[in-house]
Each structure stands twice: as structure tokens, then as C-alpha cells.
Tab-separated table of C-alpha atoms in Angstrom:
chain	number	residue	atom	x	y	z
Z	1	UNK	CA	26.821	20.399	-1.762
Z	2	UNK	CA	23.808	20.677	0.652
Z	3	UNK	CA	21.849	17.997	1.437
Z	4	UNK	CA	19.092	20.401	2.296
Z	5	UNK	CA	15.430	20.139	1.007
Z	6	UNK	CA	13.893	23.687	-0.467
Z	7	UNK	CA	10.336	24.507	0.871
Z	8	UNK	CA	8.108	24.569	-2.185
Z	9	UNK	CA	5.964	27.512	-2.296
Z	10	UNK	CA	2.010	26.402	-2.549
Z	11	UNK	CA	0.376	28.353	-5.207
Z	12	UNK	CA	-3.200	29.769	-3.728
Z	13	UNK	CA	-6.380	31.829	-4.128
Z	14	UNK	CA	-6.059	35.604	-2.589
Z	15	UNK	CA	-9.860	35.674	-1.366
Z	16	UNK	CA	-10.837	38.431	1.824
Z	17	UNK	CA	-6.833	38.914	2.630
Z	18	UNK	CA	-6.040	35.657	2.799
Z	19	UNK	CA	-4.620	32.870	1.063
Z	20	UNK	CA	-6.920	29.888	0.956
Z	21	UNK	CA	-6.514	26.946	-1.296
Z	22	UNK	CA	-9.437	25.970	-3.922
Z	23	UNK	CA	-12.481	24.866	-1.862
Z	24	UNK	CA	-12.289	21.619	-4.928
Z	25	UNK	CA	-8.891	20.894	-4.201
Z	26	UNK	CA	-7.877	21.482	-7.716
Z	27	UNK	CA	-5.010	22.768	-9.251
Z	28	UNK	CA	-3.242	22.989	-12.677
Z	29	UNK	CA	0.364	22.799	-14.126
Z	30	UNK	CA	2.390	26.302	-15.058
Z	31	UNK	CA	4.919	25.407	-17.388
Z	32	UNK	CA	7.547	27.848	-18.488
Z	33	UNK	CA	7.395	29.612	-21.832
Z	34	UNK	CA	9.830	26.505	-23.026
Z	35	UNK	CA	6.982	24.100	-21.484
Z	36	UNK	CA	9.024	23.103	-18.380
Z	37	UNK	CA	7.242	22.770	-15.035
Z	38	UNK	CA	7.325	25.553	-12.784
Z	39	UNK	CA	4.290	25.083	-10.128
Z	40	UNK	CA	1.078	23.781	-9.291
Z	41	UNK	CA	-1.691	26.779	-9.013
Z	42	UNK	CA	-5.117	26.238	-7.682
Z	43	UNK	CA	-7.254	25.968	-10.330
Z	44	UNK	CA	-10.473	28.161	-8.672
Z	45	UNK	CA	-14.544	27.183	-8.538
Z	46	UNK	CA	-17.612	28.434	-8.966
Z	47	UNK	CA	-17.974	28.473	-4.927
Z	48	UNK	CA	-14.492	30.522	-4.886
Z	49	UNK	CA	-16.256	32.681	-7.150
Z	50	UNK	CA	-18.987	33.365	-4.654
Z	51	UNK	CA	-16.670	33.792	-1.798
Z	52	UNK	CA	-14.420	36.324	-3.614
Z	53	UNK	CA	-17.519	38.162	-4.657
Z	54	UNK	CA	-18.768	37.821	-0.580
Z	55	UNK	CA	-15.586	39.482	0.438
Z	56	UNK	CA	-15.522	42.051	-2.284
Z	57	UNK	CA	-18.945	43.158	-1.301
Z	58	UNK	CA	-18.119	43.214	2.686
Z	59	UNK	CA	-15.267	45.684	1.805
Z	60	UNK	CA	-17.183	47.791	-0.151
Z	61	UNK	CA	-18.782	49.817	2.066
Z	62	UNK	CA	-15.047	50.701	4.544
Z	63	UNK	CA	-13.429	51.025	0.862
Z	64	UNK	CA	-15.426	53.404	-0.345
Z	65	UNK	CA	-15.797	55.487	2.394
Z	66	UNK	CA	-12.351	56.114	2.950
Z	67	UNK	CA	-10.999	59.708	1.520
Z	68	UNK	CA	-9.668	59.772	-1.631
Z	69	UNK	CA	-6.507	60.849	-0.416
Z	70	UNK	CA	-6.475	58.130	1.506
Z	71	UNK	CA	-6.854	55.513	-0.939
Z	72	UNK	CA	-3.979	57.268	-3.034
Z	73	UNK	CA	-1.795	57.005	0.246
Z	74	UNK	CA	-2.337	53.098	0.397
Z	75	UNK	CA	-2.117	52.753	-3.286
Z	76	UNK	CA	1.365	54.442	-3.088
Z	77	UNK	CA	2.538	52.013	-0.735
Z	78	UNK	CA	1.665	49.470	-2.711
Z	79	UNK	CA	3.958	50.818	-5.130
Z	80	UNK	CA	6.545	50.866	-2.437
Z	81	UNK	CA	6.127	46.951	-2.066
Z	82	UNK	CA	6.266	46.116	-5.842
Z	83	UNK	CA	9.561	48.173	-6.161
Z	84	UNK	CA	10.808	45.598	-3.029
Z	85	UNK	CA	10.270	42.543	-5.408
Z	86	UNK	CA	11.449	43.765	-8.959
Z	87	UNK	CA	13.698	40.808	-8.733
Z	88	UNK	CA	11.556	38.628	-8.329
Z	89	UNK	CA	8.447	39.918	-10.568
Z	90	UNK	CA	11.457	39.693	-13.270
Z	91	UNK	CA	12.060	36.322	-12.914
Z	92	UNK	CA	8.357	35.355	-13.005
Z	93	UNK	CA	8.423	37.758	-16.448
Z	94	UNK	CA	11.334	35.872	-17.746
Z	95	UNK	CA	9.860	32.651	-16.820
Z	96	UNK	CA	6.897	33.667	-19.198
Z	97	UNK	CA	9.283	34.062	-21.896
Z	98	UNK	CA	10.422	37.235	-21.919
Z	99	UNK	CA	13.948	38.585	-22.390
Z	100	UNK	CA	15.937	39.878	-19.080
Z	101	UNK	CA	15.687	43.535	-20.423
Z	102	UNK	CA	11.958	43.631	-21.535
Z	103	UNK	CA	11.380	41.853	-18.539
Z	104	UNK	CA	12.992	44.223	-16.285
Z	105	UNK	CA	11.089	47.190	-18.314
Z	106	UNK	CA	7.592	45.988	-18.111
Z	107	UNK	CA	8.060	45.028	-13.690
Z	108	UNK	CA	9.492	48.591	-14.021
Z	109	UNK	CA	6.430	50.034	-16.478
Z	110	UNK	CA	3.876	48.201	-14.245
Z	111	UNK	CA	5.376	49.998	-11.159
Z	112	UNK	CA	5.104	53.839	-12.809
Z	113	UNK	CA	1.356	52.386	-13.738
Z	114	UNK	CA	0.425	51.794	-10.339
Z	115	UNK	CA	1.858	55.330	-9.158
Z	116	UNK	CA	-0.035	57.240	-11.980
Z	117	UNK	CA	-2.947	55.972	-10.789
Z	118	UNK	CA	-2.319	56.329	-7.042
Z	119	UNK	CA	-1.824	59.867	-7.933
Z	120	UNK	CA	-5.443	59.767	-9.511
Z	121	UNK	CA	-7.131	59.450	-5.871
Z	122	UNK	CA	-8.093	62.881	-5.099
Z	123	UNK	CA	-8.187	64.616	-8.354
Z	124	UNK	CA	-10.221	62.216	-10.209
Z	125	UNK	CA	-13.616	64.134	-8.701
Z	126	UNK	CA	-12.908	66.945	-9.968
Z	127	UNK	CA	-12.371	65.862	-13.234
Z	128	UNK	CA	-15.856	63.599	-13.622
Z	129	UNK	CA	-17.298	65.914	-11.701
Z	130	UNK	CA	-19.176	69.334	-12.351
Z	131	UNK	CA	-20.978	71.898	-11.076
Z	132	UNK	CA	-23.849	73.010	-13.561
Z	133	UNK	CA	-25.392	76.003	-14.582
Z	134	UNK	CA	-28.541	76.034	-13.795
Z	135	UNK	CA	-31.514	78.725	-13.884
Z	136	UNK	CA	-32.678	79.756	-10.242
Z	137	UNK	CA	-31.710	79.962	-6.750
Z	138	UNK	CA	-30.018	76.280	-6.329
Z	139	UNK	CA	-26.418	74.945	-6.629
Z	140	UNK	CA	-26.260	71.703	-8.427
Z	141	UNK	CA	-23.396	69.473	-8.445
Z	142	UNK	CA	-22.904	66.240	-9.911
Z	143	UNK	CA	-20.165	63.941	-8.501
Z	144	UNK	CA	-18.533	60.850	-9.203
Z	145	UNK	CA	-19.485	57.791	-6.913
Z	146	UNK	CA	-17.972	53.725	-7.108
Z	147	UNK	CA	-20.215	51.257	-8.891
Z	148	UNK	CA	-19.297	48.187	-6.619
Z	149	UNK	CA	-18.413	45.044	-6.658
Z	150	UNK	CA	-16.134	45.012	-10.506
Z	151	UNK	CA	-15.563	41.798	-11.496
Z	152	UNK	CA	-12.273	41.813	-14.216
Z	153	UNK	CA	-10.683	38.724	-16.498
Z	154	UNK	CA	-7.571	39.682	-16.473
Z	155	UNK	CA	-5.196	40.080	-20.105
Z	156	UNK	CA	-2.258	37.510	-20.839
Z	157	UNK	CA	0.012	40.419	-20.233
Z	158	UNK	CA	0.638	39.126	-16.186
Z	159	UNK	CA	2.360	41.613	-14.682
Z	160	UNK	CA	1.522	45.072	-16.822
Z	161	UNK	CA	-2.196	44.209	-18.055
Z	162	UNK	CA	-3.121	43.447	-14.587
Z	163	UNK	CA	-1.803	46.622	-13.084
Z	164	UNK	CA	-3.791	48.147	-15.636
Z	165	UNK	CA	-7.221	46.814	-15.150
Z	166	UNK	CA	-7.043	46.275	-11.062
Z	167	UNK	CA	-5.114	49.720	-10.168
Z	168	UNK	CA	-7.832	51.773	-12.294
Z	169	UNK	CA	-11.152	49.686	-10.708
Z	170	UNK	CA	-10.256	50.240	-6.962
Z	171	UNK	CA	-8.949	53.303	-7.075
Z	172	UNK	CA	-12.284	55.303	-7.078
Z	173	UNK	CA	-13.621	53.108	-4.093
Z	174	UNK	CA	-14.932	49.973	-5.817
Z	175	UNK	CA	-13.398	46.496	-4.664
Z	176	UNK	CA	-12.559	43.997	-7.195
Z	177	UNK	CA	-13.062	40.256	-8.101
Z	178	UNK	CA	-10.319	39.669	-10.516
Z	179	UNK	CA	-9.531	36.059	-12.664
Z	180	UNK	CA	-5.744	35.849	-13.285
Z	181	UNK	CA	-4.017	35.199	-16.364
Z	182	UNK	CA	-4.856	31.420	-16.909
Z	183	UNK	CA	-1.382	30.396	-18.770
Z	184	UNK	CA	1.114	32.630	-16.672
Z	185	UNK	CA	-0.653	33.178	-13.167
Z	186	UNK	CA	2.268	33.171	-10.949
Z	187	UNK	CA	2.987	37.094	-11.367
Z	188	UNK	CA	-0.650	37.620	-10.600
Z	189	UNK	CA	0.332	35.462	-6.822
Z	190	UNK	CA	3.050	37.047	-6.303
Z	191	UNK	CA	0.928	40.881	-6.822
Z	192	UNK	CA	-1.191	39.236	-4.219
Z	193	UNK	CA	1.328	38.581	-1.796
Z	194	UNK	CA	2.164	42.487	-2.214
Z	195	UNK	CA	-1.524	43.497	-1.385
Z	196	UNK	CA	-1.626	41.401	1.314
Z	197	UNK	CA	1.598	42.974	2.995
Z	198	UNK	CA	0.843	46.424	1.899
Z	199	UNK	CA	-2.399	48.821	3.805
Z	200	UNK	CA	-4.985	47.446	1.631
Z	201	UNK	CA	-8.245	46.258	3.293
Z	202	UNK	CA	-8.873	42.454	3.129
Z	203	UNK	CA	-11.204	41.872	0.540
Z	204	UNK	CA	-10.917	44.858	-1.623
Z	205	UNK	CA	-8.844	42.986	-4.525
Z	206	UNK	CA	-9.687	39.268	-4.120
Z	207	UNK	CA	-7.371	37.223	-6.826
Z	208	UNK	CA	-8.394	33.493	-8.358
Z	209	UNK	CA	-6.396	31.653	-10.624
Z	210	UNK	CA	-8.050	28.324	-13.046
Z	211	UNK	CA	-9.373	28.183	-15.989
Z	212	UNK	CA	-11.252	31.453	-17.542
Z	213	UNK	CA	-14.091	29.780	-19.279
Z	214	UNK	CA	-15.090	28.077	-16.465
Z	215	UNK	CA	-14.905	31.242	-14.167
Z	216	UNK	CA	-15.603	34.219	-16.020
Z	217	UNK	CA	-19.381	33.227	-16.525
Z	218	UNK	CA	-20.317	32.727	-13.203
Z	219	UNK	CA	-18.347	36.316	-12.085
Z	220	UNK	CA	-20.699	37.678	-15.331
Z	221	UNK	CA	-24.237	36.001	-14.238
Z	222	UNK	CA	-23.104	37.015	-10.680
Z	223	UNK	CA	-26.284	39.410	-8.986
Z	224	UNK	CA	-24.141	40.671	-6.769
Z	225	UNK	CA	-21.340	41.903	-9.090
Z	226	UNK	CA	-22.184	45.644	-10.357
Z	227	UNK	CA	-20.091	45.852	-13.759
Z	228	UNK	CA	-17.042	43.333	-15.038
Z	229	UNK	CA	-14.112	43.864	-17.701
Z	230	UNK	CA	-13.802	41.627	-19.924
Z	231	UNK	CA	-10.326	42.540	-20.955
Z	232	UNK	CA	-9.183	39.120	-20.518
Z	233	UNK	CA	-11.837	37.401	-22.350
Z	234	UNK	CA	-11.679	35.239	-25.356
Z	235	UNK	CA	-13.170	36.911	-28.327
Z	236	UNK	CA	-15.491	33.682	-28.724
Z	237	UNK	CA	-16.988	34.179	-25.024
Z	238	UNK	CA	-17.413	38.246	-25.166
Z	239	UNK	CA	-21.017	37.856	-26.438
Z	240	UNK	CA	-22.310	35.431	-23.716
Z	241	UNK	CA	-20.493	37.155	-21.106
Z	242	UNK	CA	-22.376	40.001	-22.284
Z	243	UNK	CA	-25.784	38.473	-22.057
Z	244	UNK	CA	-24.983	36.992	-18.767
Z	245	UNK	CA	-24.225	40.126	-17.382
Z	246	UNK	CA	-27.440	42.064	-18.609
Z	247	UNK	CA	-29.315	40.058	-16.055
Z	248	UNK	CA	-28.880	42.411	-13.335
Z	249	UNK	CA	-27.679	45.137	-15.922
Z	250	UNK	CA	-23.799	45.135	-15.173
Z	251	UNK	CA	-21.445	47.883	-16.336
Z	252	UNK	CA	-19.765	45.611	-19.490
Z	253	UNK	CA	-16.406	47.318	-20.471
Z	254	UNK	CA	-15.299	45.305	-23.538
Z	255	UNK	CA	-11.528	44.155	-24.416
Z	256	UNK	CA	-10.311	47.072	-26.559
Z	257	UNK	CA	-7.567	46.191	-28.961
Z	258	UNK	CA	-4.090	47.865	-28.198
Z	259	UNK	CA	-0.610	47.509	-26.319
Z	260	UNK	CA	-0.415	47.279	-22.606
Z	261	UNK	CA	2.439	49.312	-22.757
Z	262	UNK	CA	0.406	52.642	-24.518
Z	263	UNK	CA	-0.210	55.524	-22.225
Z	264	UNK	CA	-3.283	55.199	-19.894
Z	265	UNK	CA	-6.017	57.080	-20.049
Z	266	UNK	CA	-8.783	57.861	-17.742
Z	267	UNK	CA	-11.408	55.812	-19.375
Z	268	UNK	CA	-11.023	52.328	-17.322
Z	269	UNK	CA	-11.376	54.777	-14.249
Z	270	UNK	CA	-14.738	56.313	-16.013
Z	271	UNK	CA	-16.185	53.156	-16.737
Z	272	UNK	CA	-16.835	52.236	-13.033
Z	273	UNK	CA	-18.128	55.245	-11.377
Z	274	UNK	CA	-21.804	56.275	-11.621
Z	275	UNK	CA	-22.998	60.167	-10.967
Z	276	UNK	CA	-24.652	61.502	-8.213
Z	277	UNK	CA	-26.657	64.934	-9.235
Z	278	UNK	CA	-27.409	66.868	-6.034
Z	279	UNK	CA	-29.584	69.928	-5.868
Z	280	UNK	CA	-28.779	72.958	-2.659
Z	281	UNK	CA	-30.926	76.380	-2.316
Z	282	UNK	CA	-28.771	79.233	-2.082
Z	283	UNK	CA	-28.448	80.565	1.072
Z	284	UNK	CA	-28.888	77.460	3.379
């Protein structure tokens, strides 16, 4: 027998790159899916909010500039890092209430998620992309830009559903605001822990965990925020979010029915780019 005392971990917000508790001091209790206590997690505020947004937009512009291939280089390492903690993002998964093998396949689906869209980086141009026809002596070419600053409320599915709503935001150049899972957030930590260890700018994914009704309205009335997913949501809230966000006349992608675990498509990656249509003379 040791007589020695663990160090308990202290569950906190991911805001700019680093790991700050709630500016209110608040927190909440994770209980296991048998409703046994597993850890305090901040419970985030309308002024964490405003930070994460203020750190999403000072990223922006390095983000965004960097080269696709780039970005798909730093998004594979991040793949590297979640591979380095399968253990442990099993145990969180099993925690939630899942069985040791589905755990083990949805740490292991969530990985081959992040990859596939890593590998999205520098192609994903050409494929929104075009150059048109046009009649005279000009080239025209439309091309894919970021929107922004995407705010996302995160699905219940901790580990898989936020791969796939994060991974296909930032991967085009926008930086991301996201609201955790609200009854099993410590997956969504321990994700940040791998961003913060990985090549990703501080800032570009900035993680809170509380309560969603309290939080996803002020991401949605945000001014500063340029589109939001609503994946997350409840169904009861979708409408107001909605409204909130067609003050400043955010992107909205609504929560679309379906299994985490379907094949991706290229939609989510879609929904937050806007076109660029630039006209050239031939010849010059």
C-alpha cells in the first residue's frame, strides 16, 4: 500500500492556447454513465464566450493565410497526437458508458476522421472552385475563401461528433469557438490538451465546457462570429438560435439527423467558405 496522494487533474477552458479556469469561478459535476463522480469541469460564461471569440478572431488572419498544405501538415500531426492517447480517449469513452470495444472503435473512427480531413487541405480548392466560361478576352475564376470566426455546439457524441464538426470548420482557414458536450465534456479536455501539444496556432480552436443554453445564445447573437453549427443544439433552442444569429447575418448550418459514425461528406466543409469571383484580361 502507498500512502501517496494522486494529483487531481483540474478540469479547464481551452481559450487562445491556454488553459484558463472560468473567469466566474464556476464549475459543474461529470458523473459517469452509472451517475458516479468523475470531475469537476468549469462550467464557462458569457465573458469566456467573448474571450474565446477575441482569440478566435486574432488567429484568423495567421490561420488563414497559411497554405493549404500547410494546414493539412498540422492537421496530420494532430492525428499523430490523438493516436498517442487512444488509451486514454477510451477510458473517457467507457466512462460515458460505452462498451470497451465500441469504445475503442469510435477513439479509433474519430482518428481516421481527423486524417480524411487533413487530407482535404489542398484539394478542397479545386473542388469548390472553378474556372468559368465566359464570353471575351478575360479569365475568370472563382475560389473558395474561410468565412471566419465559426462558432459550433458541439453533439453528445464526445469524442466522434466533435471530430466531425471542429476538423471540417478549421480546415479551410476559419478558427473556431466550439461549446463541448455539456453531459460528457471530459473527452472534449482531453482533445484540447492534444491541440495544445500539437502545431496548431493558439486560438484557432478555443474549447468551453458549461451549460449549452446558457452559452450557445450569446456565441449566436455574437457580431463578431461569422456563421455557427448548431449541431449540438436542442431542438427547442434551434429557432432562437436562428434569429439570434440573423442579426449580423451568420452562416446557420442546422443539426441534420443521422449517425456520427456515417461517411463524411464535404458539406460541413462547404458550409463555411464563401466565393471569391475574380476577373484577368488575357494577355497580362
Amino acid at each position: 500500500m502507498s500512502d501517496r496522494l494522486a494529483v487531481r487533474k483540474t478540469y479547464k477552458l481551452f481559450i487562445g492556447g491556454a488553459f484558463p479556469r472560468s473567469e466566474s469561478g464556476r464549475s459543474y459535476v461529470v458523473n459517469d454513465a452509472r451517475g458516479r463522480f468523475l470531475a469537476n469541469a468549469s462550467r464557462a460564461s458569457r465573458k469566456d464566450v467573448r474571450d474565446a471569440v477575441g482569440a478566435a478572431r486574432k488567429a484568423f488572419g495567421g490561420w488563414s493565410s497559411r497554405t493549404p498544405y500547410n494546414r493539412g501538415q498540422i492537421l496530420y500531426r494532430i492525428a499523430e497526437m490523438l493516436e498517442g492517447r487512444r488509451a486514454q480517449f477510451t477510458d473517457e469513452l467507457r466512462a460515458a458508458g460505452l462498451a470497451k470495444n465500441a469504445a475503442t472503435a469510435e477513439v479509433d473512427a474519430a482518428i481516421d476522421r481527423w486524417v480524411w480531413y487533413a487530407g482535404w487541405a489542398d484539394k478542397l480548392g479545386a473542388v469548390a472552385g472553378s474556372a468559368n466560361p465566359v464570353a471575351g478576352p478575360f479569365f475568370n475564376f472563382s475560389t473558395p475563401e474561410p468565412t471566419g470566426v465559426v462558432g459550433i455546439v458541439a453533439p453528445d457524441s464526445p469524442l466522434l461528433g466533435l471530430v466531425s464538426v471542429v476538423a471540417p470548420a478549421i480546415v479551410s482557414g476559419n478558427t473556431a469557438v466550439v461549446v463541448a458536450s455539456e453531459p460528457s465534456p471530459l473527452p472534449a479536455i482531453t482533445f484540447a490538451e492534444v491541440l495544445a501539444t500539437s502545431d496548431l496556432p493558439g486560438g484557432v480552436v478555443n474549447l468551453l465546457t458549461g451549460r449549452r443554453a446558457e452559452l450557445a445564445p450569446w456565441l449566436a447573437s455574437h457580431m463578431d462570429v461569422n456563421a455557427i453549427d448548431l449541431a449540438g443544439a436542442e431542438e427547442a433552442q434551434v429557432k432562437a438560435l436562428e434569429e439570434a444569429a440573423a442579426d449580423n447575418l451568420k452562416r446557420v448550418l442546422r443539426p441534420v439527423p443521422g449517425d456520427w459514425s456515417d461517411e463524411p461528406g464535404t458539406e460541413r466543409m462547404t458550409a463555411f467558405l464563401e466565393t471569391k469571383t475574380v476577373w484577368h484580361p488575357v494577355g497580362v
